[in-house]
Tab-separated table of C-alpha atoms and ligand atoms in Angstrom:
chain	number	residue	atom	x	y	z
A	1	MET	CA	105.956	-180.567	193.869
A	2	LEU	CA	109.398	-179.187	194.480
A	3	ALA	CA	112.268	-180.060	192.187
A	4	GLU	CA	114.321	-183.022	193.298
A	5	ASN	CA	117.619	-181.101	193.762
A	6	HIS	CA	115.847	-177.830	195.076
A	7	LYS	CA	117.662	-176.675	198.144
A	8	LEU	CA	116.128	-173.962	200.350
A	9	LYS	CA	118.526	-171.110	200.300
A	10	PRO	CA	117.892	-168.118	202.544
A	11	LEU	CA	116.160	-165.279	200.919
A	12	PHE	CA	117.794	-162.739	203.058
A	13	ASP	CA	121.231	-162.398	204.601
A	14	PHE	CA	119.917	-161.494	207.995
A	15	ASP	CA	123.443	-160.631	209.383
A	16	ALA	CA	123.941	-157.970	206.687
A	17	LEU	CA	120.539	-156.195	207.428
A	18	PRO	CA	120.885	-152.810	209.150
A	19	PRO	CA	119.485	-152.812	212.723
A	20	LYS	CA	116.255	-150.982	212.916
A	21	GLN	CA	116.977	-147.683	214.503
A	22	THR	CA	114.943	-145.205	216.239
A	23	VAL	CA	116.094	-141.898	217.698
A	24	GLY	CA	115.225	-140.844	221.100
A	25	ASN	CA	113.283	-137.645	220.230
A	26	GLY	CA	110.431	-137.978	222.833
A	27	PHE	CA	108.068	-138.632	220.136
A	28	THR	CA	108.761	-142.335	219.287
A	29	GLY	CA	105.766	-144.570	219.698
A	30	MET	CA	103.560	-141.666	221.083
A	31	ASP	CA	100.022	-141.415	220.210
A	32	VAL	CA	98.954	-137.885	218.969
A	33	LEU	CA	95.571	-137.339	220.379
A	34	SER	CA	95.310	-133.801	221.657
A	35	VAL	CA	97.246	-130.458	221.388
A	36	ALA	CA	97.648	-130.602	225.195
A	37	GLN	CA	100.591	-132.885	224.341
A	38	PHE	CA	102.622	-130.048	222.815
A	39	ASP	CA	104.634	-127.585	224.530
A	40	ARG	CA	106.651	-125.109	223.023
A	41	ASP	CA	109.678	-127.180	222.865
A	42	ARG	CA	107.828	-129.954	221.068
A	43	LEU	CA	106.319	-127.485	218.727
A	44	ASP	CA	109.605	-125.952	217.843
A	45	TYR	CA	111.075	-129.584	217.201
A	46	ILE	CA	108.197	-130.400	214.769
A	47	PHE	CA	108.475	-127.119	213.102
A	48	ALA	CA	112.194	-127.483	212.502
A	49	ARG	CA	111.618	-130.985	211.035
A	50	ALA	CA	108.821	-129.751	208.940
A	51	ARG	CA	111.154	-126.878	207.535
A	52	GLU	CA	113.715	-129.853	206.621
A	53	MET	CA	110.929	-131.799	204.998
A	54	ARG	CA	109.988	-128.623	202.917
A	55	GLU	CA	113.421	-128.239	201.693
A	56	MET	CA	114.146	-131.938	200.949
A	57	VAL	CA	110.825	-132.001	198.970
A	58	LEU	CA	111.662	-129.019	197.019
A	59	ARG	CA	115.033	-130.278	196.203
A	60	ILE	CA	114.481	-133.982	195.528
A	61	GLY	CA	110.866	-134.927	195.972
A	62	GLY	CA	111.195	-137.549	198.445
A	63	THR	CA	113.460	-139.972	200.398
A	64	ASP	CA	113.262	-143.466	201.884
A	65	LEU	CA	113.377	-142.393	205.525
A	66	LEU	CA	110.391	-144.282	206.198
A	67	ARG	CA	110.877	-147.424	203.922
A	68	GLY	CA	109.464	-150.473	205.396
A	69	HIS	CA	106.972	-148.580	207.453
A	70	VAL	CA	103.202	-148.723	206.670
A	71	LEU	CA	100.413	-146.411	207.795
A	72	ALA	CA	96.818	-147.193	207.990
A	73	CYS	CA	94.615	-144.123	207.241
A	74	LEU	CA	91.158	-144.945	208.598
A	75	PHE	CA	88.530	-142.371	207.912
A	76	TYR	CA	84.883	-142.463	209.010
A	77	GLU	CA	84.067	-139.003	207.902
A	78	PRO	CA	84.812	-137.249	204.721
A	79	SER	CA	88.315	-135.754	204.175
A	80	THR	CA	90.207	-134.371	201.238
A	81	ARG	CA	93.241	-132.630	202.702
A	82	THR	CA	93.986	-134.563	205.826
A	83	SER	CA	93.810	-137.824	204.214
A	84	SER	CA	95.654	-136.989	200.960
A	85	SER	CA	98.167	-135.054	202.952
A	86	PHE	CA	98.999	-138.125	205.329
A	87	ILE	CA	99.300	-140.215	202.279
A	88	ALA	CA	101.404	-138.022	200.346
A	89	ALA	CA	103.594	-137.395	203.438
A	90	MET	CA	104.044	-141.183	203.854
A	91	GLU	CA	104.854	-141.846	200.265
A	92	ARG	CA	107.367	-139.067	199.929
A	93	LEU	CA	109.051	-140.557	202.875
A	94	GLY	CA	109.163	-143.866	201.038
A	95	GLY	CA	106.523	-145.753	203.203
A	96	GLY	CA	103.382	-147.381	202.194
A	97	VAL	CA	99.653	-146.551	203.049
A	98	ILE	CA	96.486	-148.673	203.643
A	99	PRO	CA	93.971	-146.065	202.614
A	100	ILE	CA	90.531	-146.689	204.113
A	101	THR	CA	89.390	-143.196	203.633
A	102	GLN	CA	86.560	-142.410	201.111
A	103	GLY	CA	85.796	-146.210	201.161
A	104	VAL	CA	84.968	-147.086	204.911
A	105	GLN	CA	81.534	-148.068	203.551
A	106	PHE	CA	83.304	-150.886	201.620
A	107	SER	CA	85.232	-152.149	204.459
A	108	SER	CA	83.983	-154.434	207.434
A	109	VAL	CA	82.846	-151.196	209.300
A	110	SER	CA	79.737	-151.508	207.137
A	111	LYS	CA	79.228	-154.960	208.300
A	112	GLY	CA	79.007	-153.532	211.903
A	113	GLU	CA	82.668	-154.089	213.006
A	114	THR	CA	83.521	-152.018	216.025
A	115	LEU	CA	86.382	-149.515	216.049
A	116	ALA	CA	88.151	-151.640	218.561
A	117	ASP	CA	88.277	-154.635	216.344
A	118	THR	CA	89.056	-152.707	213.174
A	119	VAL	CA	91.973	-150.992	215.023
A	120	ARG	CA	93.234	-154.246	216.232
A	121	THR	CA	93.207	-155.763	212.711
A	122	LEU	CA	94.850	-152.706	211.119
A	123	GLU	CA	97.765	-152.829	213.475
A	124	GLN	CA	98.589	-156.285	212.358
A	125	TYR	CA	99.571	-154.885	209.062
A	126	ALA	CA	100.483	-151.144	209.805
A	127	ASP	CA	103.002	-149.408	212.203
A	128	ILE	CA	100.863	-146.380	212.756
A	129	ILE	CA	97.225	-145.484	212.430
A	130	VAL	CA	95.638	-142.238	211.516
A	131	LEU	CA	91.938	-142.150	212.523
A	132	ARG	CA	89.025	-139.647	211.644
A	133	HIS	CA	85.742	-140.531	213.553
A	134	PRO	CA	82.614	-138.581	214.334
A	135	GLU	CA	82.558	-139.245	218.016
A	136	ILE	CA	84.683	-137.238	220.579
A	137	GLY	CA	87.142	-139.483	222.359
A	138	SER	CA	87.358	-141.958	219.394
A	139	SER	CA	90.864	-141.639	219.005
A	140	GLN	CA	91.550	-142.273	222.665
A	141	LEU	CA	89.410	-145.336	222.444
A	142	ALA	CA	91.331	-146.552	219.356
A	143	ALA	CA	94.636	-145.827	221.219
A	144	ASP	CA	93.489	-147.780	224.180
A	145	TYR	CA	93.213	-150.796	222.086
A	146	ALA	CA	96.113	-150.333	219.504
A	147	SER	CA	99.633	-151.198	220.365
A	148	VAL	CA	100.870	-149.047	217.449
A	149	PRO	CA	100.677	-145.238	217.672
A	150	VAL	CA	97.323	-143.539	216.850
A	151	ILE	CA	97.063	-140.097	215.343
A	152	ASN	CA	93.802	-138.279	215.835
A	153	ALA	CA	92.877	-136.704	212.468
A	154	GLY	CA	89.620	-135.232	213.885
A	155	ASP	CA	87.322	-136.776	216.448
A	156	GLY	CA	83.757	-135.169	215.792
A	157	PRO	CA	83.695	-131.666	217.175
A	158	GLY	CA	86.432	-132.550	219.677
A	159	GLU	CA	90.051	-131.849	218.443
A	160	HIS	CA	92.147	-131.905	215.206
A	161	PRO	CA	95.581	-131.575	216.492
A	162	THR	CA	97.523	-132.023	213.282
A	163	GLN	CA	95.322	-129.340	211.619
A	164	ALA	CA	96.308	-126.950	214.558
A	165	LEU	CA	99.863	-127.752	214.214
A	166	LEU	CA	99.952	-126.940	210.470
A	167	ASP	CA	97.896	-123.734	211.202
A	168	LEU	CA	100.302	-122.479	213.842
A	169	PHE	CA	103.328	-123.487	211.490
A	170	THR	CA	101.792	-121.450	208.740
A	171	ILE	CA	101.320	-118.448	211.041
A	172	ARG	CA	104.950	-118.722	212.097
A	173	GLU	CA	106.246	-119.062	208.604
A	174	GLU	CA	104.099	-116.314	206.971
A	175	LEU	CA	104.526	-113.698	209.768
A	176	GLY	CA	107.898	-114.736	211.083
A	177	ARG	CA	106.673	-114.838	214.772
A	178	LEU	CA	103.868	-115.980	217.011
A	179	ASP	CA	104.193	-114.036	220.136
A	180	GLY	CA	102.720	-110.329	220.027
A	181	LEU	CA	100.050	-111.248	217.255
A	182	LYS	CA	96.256	-110.527	217.275
A	183	VAL	CA	94.408	-113.589	215.936
A	184	ALA	CA	90.588	-113.455	215.013
A	185	MET	CA	88.733	-116.684	214.711
A	186	ILE	CA	85.670	-116.412	212.688
A	187	GLY	CA	82.714	-118.613	211.970
A	188	ASP	CA	81.515	-121.848	213.732
A	189	LEU	CA	83.552	-121.697	217.057
A	190	ARG	CA	81.074	-124.062	218.685
A	191	TYR	CA	81.549	-127.126	216.416
A	192	GLY	CA	84.653	-126.249	214.497
A	193	ARG	CA	87.232	-128.825	216.076
A	194	THR	CA	90.203	-126.884	214.325
A	195	VAL	CA	89.083	-123.657	216.377
A	196	GLN	CA	89.219	-125.789	219.622
A	197	SER	CA	92.751	-127.153	218.703
A	198	LEU	CA	94.166	-123.971	217.533
A	199	THR	CA	92.829	-121.724	220.255
A	200	LYS	CA	94.611	-124.185	222.902
A	201	LEU	CA	97.952	-124.046	221.185
A	202	LEU	CA	97.885	-120.357	220.877
A	203	LEU	CA	97.498	-119.995	224.590
A	204	GLN	CA	101.212	-120.879	224.967
A	205	TYR	CA	102.109	-117.640	223.123
A	206	ASP	CA	101.566	-114.114	224.068
A	207	VAL	CA	98.609	-113.455	221.752
A	208	SER	CA	95.391	-111.585	221.671
A	209	LEU	CA	92.328	-113.527	220.738
A	210	ARG	CA	89.163	-112.277	219.125
A	211	PHE	CA	86.256	-114.787	218.566
A	212	VAL	CA	83.677	-113.637	215.917
A	213	SER	CA	80.566	-115.769	215.458
A	214	PRO	CA	76.732	-115.813	215.428
A	215	GLU	CA	75.370	-116.124	218.986
A	216	ILE	CA	74.459	-119.753	218.626
A	217	LEU	CA	77.952	-120.574	217.492
A	218	ARG	CA	79.955	-119.062	220.247
A	219	LEU	CA	83.101	-120.724	221.609
A	220	PRO	CA	82.215	-123.513	224.005
A	221	LEU	CA	82.463	-122.441	227.688
A	222	ASN	CA	85.189	-124.970	228.436
A	223	THR	CA	87.474	-123.590	225.804
A	224	MET	CA	86.636	-120.165	226.789
A	225	ASN	CA	87.449	-120.758	230.440
A	226	GLN	CA	90.924	-122.169	229.375
A	227	VAL	CA	91.338	-118.862	227.487
A	228	ILE	CA	90.387	-116.856	230.444
A	229	ASP	CA	92.588	-118.928	232.695
A	230	ALA	CA	95.561	-118.481	230.433
A	231	GLY	CA	95.118	-114.541	230.940
A	232	VAL	CA	95.190	-113.654	227.207
A	233	ASN	CA	93.627	-110.630	225.991
A	234	VAL	CA	90.171	-111.748	224.642
A	235	ARG	CA	86.968	-110.482	223.142
A	236	GLU	CA	83.962	-111.851	221.702
A	237	THR	CA	81.839	-110.098	218.867
A	238	HIS	CA	79.255	-110.776	216.197
A	239	ASP	CA	80.940	-108.708	213.504
A	240	VAL	CA	83.925	-109.250	211.506
A	241	ALA	CA	84.171	-105.338	210.850
A	242	ASP	CA	84.932	-105.090	214.581
A	243	VAL	CA	88.152	-106.925	214.264
A	244	ILE	CA	89.408	-106.761	210.582
A	245	GLN	CA	91.483	-103.539	211.046
A	246	ASN	CA	93.684	-104.809	213.700
A	247	ALA	CA	94.111	-108.634	213.071
A	248	ASP	CA	97.274	-110.205	212.087
A	249	VAL	CA	95.620	-113.442	211.412
A	250	LEU	CA	91.994	-113.992	210.205
A	251	TYR	CA	91.311	-117.622	210.919
A	252	VAL	CA	87.974	-118.384	208.849
A	253	THR	CA	85.946	-121.326	209.204
A	254	ARG	CA	82.840	-123.186	207.878
A	255	VAL	CA	79.527	-123.664	209.673
A	256	GLN	CA	79.769	-127.469	210.428
A	257	LYS	CA	76.354	-128.371	208.852
A	258	GLU	CA	76.983	-132.052	209.811
A	259	ARG	CA	76.836	-131.284	213.627
A	260	PHE	CA	73.512	-129.509	213.694
A	261	SER	CA	70.547	-131.609	214.676
A	262	ASP	CA	68.159	-128.871	213.516
A	263	LEU	CA	68.935	-127.834	209.997
A	264	ALA	CA	66.537	-124.990	210.085
A	265	GLN	CA	69.094	-123.388	212.542
A	266	TYR	CA	72.089	-124.253	210.067
A	267	GLU	CA	69.946	-122.346	207.519
A	268	GLU	CA	69.650	-119.186	209.663
A	269	VAL	CA	73.516	-118.984	210.327
A	270	LYS	CA	75.191	-120.549	207.220
A	271	ASN	CA	75.608	-117.182	205.202
A	272	TYR	CA	76.336	-115.154	208.207
A	273	TYR	CA	79.678	-113.748	207.093
A	274	GLU	CA	81.880	-113.606	203.996
A	275	ILE	CA	85.240	-112.249	203.666
A	276	THR	CA	85.206	-110.028	200.389
A	277	PRO	CA	87.790	-107.767	198.799
A	278	GLU	CA	85.989	-104.786	200.351
A	279	LEU	CA	86.450	-106.168	203.809
A	280	MET	CA	90.150	-106.940	202.968
A	281	ALA	CA	90.609	-103.289	201.899
A	282	GLN	CA	90.242	-102.409	205.696
A	283	ALA	CA	92.835	-105.070	206.773
A	284	LYS	CA	96.484	-104.502	207.482
A	285	GLU	CA	98.857	-104.671	204.708
A	286	LYS	CA	100.953	-107.385	206.381
A	287	MET	CA	98.458	-109.988	207.843
A	288	ILE	CA	97.068	-113.340	206.593
A	289	VAL	CA	93.813	-115.127	205.956
A	290	LEU	CA	93.777	-118.789	206.771
A	291	HIS	CA	90.983	-121.364	206.616
A	292	PRO	CA	91.244	-125.134	207.469
A	293	LEU	CA	89.025	-125.622	204.245
A	294	PRO	CA	86.617	-126.708	202.725
A	295	ARG	CA	85.177	-123.302	202.280
A	296	VAL	CA	81.455	-123.140	201.409
A	297	GLY	CA	81.083	-119.310	200.852
A	298	GLU	CA	82.921	-117.853	203.799
A	299	ILE	CA	85.739	-116.208	201.664
A	300	HIS	CA	84.867	-114.637	198.390
A	301	TYR	CA	86.974	-116.227	195.306
A	302	ALA	CA	88.007	-112.640	194.430
A	303	VAL	CA	90.104	-112.679	197.708
A	304	ASP	CA	92.185	-115.624	196.539
A	305	SER	CA	94.476	-113.492	194.336
A	306	ASP	CA	95.232	-111.335	197.420
A	307	PRO	CA	98.692	-112.094	198.631
A	308	ARG	CA	97.465	-112.111	202.074
A	309	ALA	CA	95.185	-115.077	201.357
A	310	ALA	CA	97.347	-117.919	202.602
A	311	TYR	CA	94.957	-120.797	202.653
A	312	PHE	CA	96.416	-122.725	200.054
A	313	ARG	CA	99.872	-122.273	201.119
A	314	GLN	CA	98.582	-123.555	204.502
A	315	VAL	CA	97.454	-126.807	202.669
A	316	LYS	CA	100.987	-127.475	201.520
A	317	ASN	CA	102.314	-126.826	205.055
A	318	GLY	CA	100.065	-129.658	206.079
A	319	MET	CA	102.043	-132.095	204.137
A	320	TYR	CA	105.372	-131.017	205.663
A	321	ILE	CA	104.034	-131.091	209.160
A	322	ARG	CA	102.524	-134.516	208.820
A	323	MET	CA	105.781	-135.723	207.313
A	324	ALA	CA	107.703	-134.393	210.337
A	325	LEU	CA	105.108	-135.937	212.816
A	326	LEU	CA	105.149	-139.385	211.047
A	327	ALA	CA	108.968	-139.589	210.911
A	328	ALA	CA	109.106	-138.294	214.607
A	329	VAL	CA	106.494	-140.775	215.920
A	330	LEU	CA	108.015	-143.519	213.912
A	331	GLY	CA	111.313	-142.783	215.555
A	332	ARG	CA	113.158	-141.890	212.374
A	333	ALA	CA	113.606	-137.959	212.887
B	1	LIG	N1	88.653	-129.778	207.404
B	1	LIG	C1	88.451	-129.279	208.602
B	1	LIG	C2	87.970	-130.487	209.712
B	1	LIG	O1	88.042	-131.657	209.228
B	1	LIG	C3	87.625	-128.221	208.698
B	1	LIG	C4	86.292	-128.460	208.210
B	1	LIG	O2	85.818	-129.571	207.976
B	1	LIG	O3	85.490	-127.499	208.260
B	1	LIG	O4	87.634	-130.177	210.757
């Protein structure tokens, strides 16, 4: 029972609360589903914001730019970097997170709830949803149901747009330019979604592309056709030694075991290539090695101490890019 003389006093002075502000940046409220949504202007904008985020983190660690905003992080496939960097990004900007990441098996998904219903539930609590799912097109489906923005954090072998943004940003920051570069993609070009996304983004620049893979893991025809239509200088090969001397960027990837229906085929190609100090001795003095990670043997540990090994710097850039993107989509940057 309430005390007799209890009077309901307003909890908030609503007149004194600042208005909810959003900036007209062209990103506010946008679903981020594919790299096709990013032209050079948009890329420059996100990169400029990411640099500001980096500077801010280095100086003060975090701000409250996204205070009052909540991100739902919904991962139906394993993740270390993408999920933790989205969480770190949100927290460094003062927002909150609902992490359904490693624990999707403990959510109602394991009771058979559909993606559409899970998304329509999470949007009741959250202002934005980051989704990883094993099926191509899953993030589009989630976006069709959700009224809050959805960010694709990997849809099976489809796309991984935020990874491609951070890959491109890393190349730009490490080498100081994008035009004029020779980029070699190595490994599982067939199932690697980061390869599809980064390749498509690179087509907006004046680059040469080299694709290095075993025969069964060649770049899919639809992506290759886009490369050819864009008129860039392109060549395919099976051997890293063919490209190492001229490459400005070696983009190394893991064979995507989880996408093989025949594991015997995986066994055949899993150890096809390894970047070693001996190979690196043939590479240019100013070049970089990137990898979206995790690595499972494609880059020897002895390469890590080489200053050209940029894959952990690439990881850090992921947080700055995702900070920039979250702030932009939520209309705060
Ligand atoms: N982490 C990247 C992805 O989710 C690359 C990989 O898993 O090999 O696509």
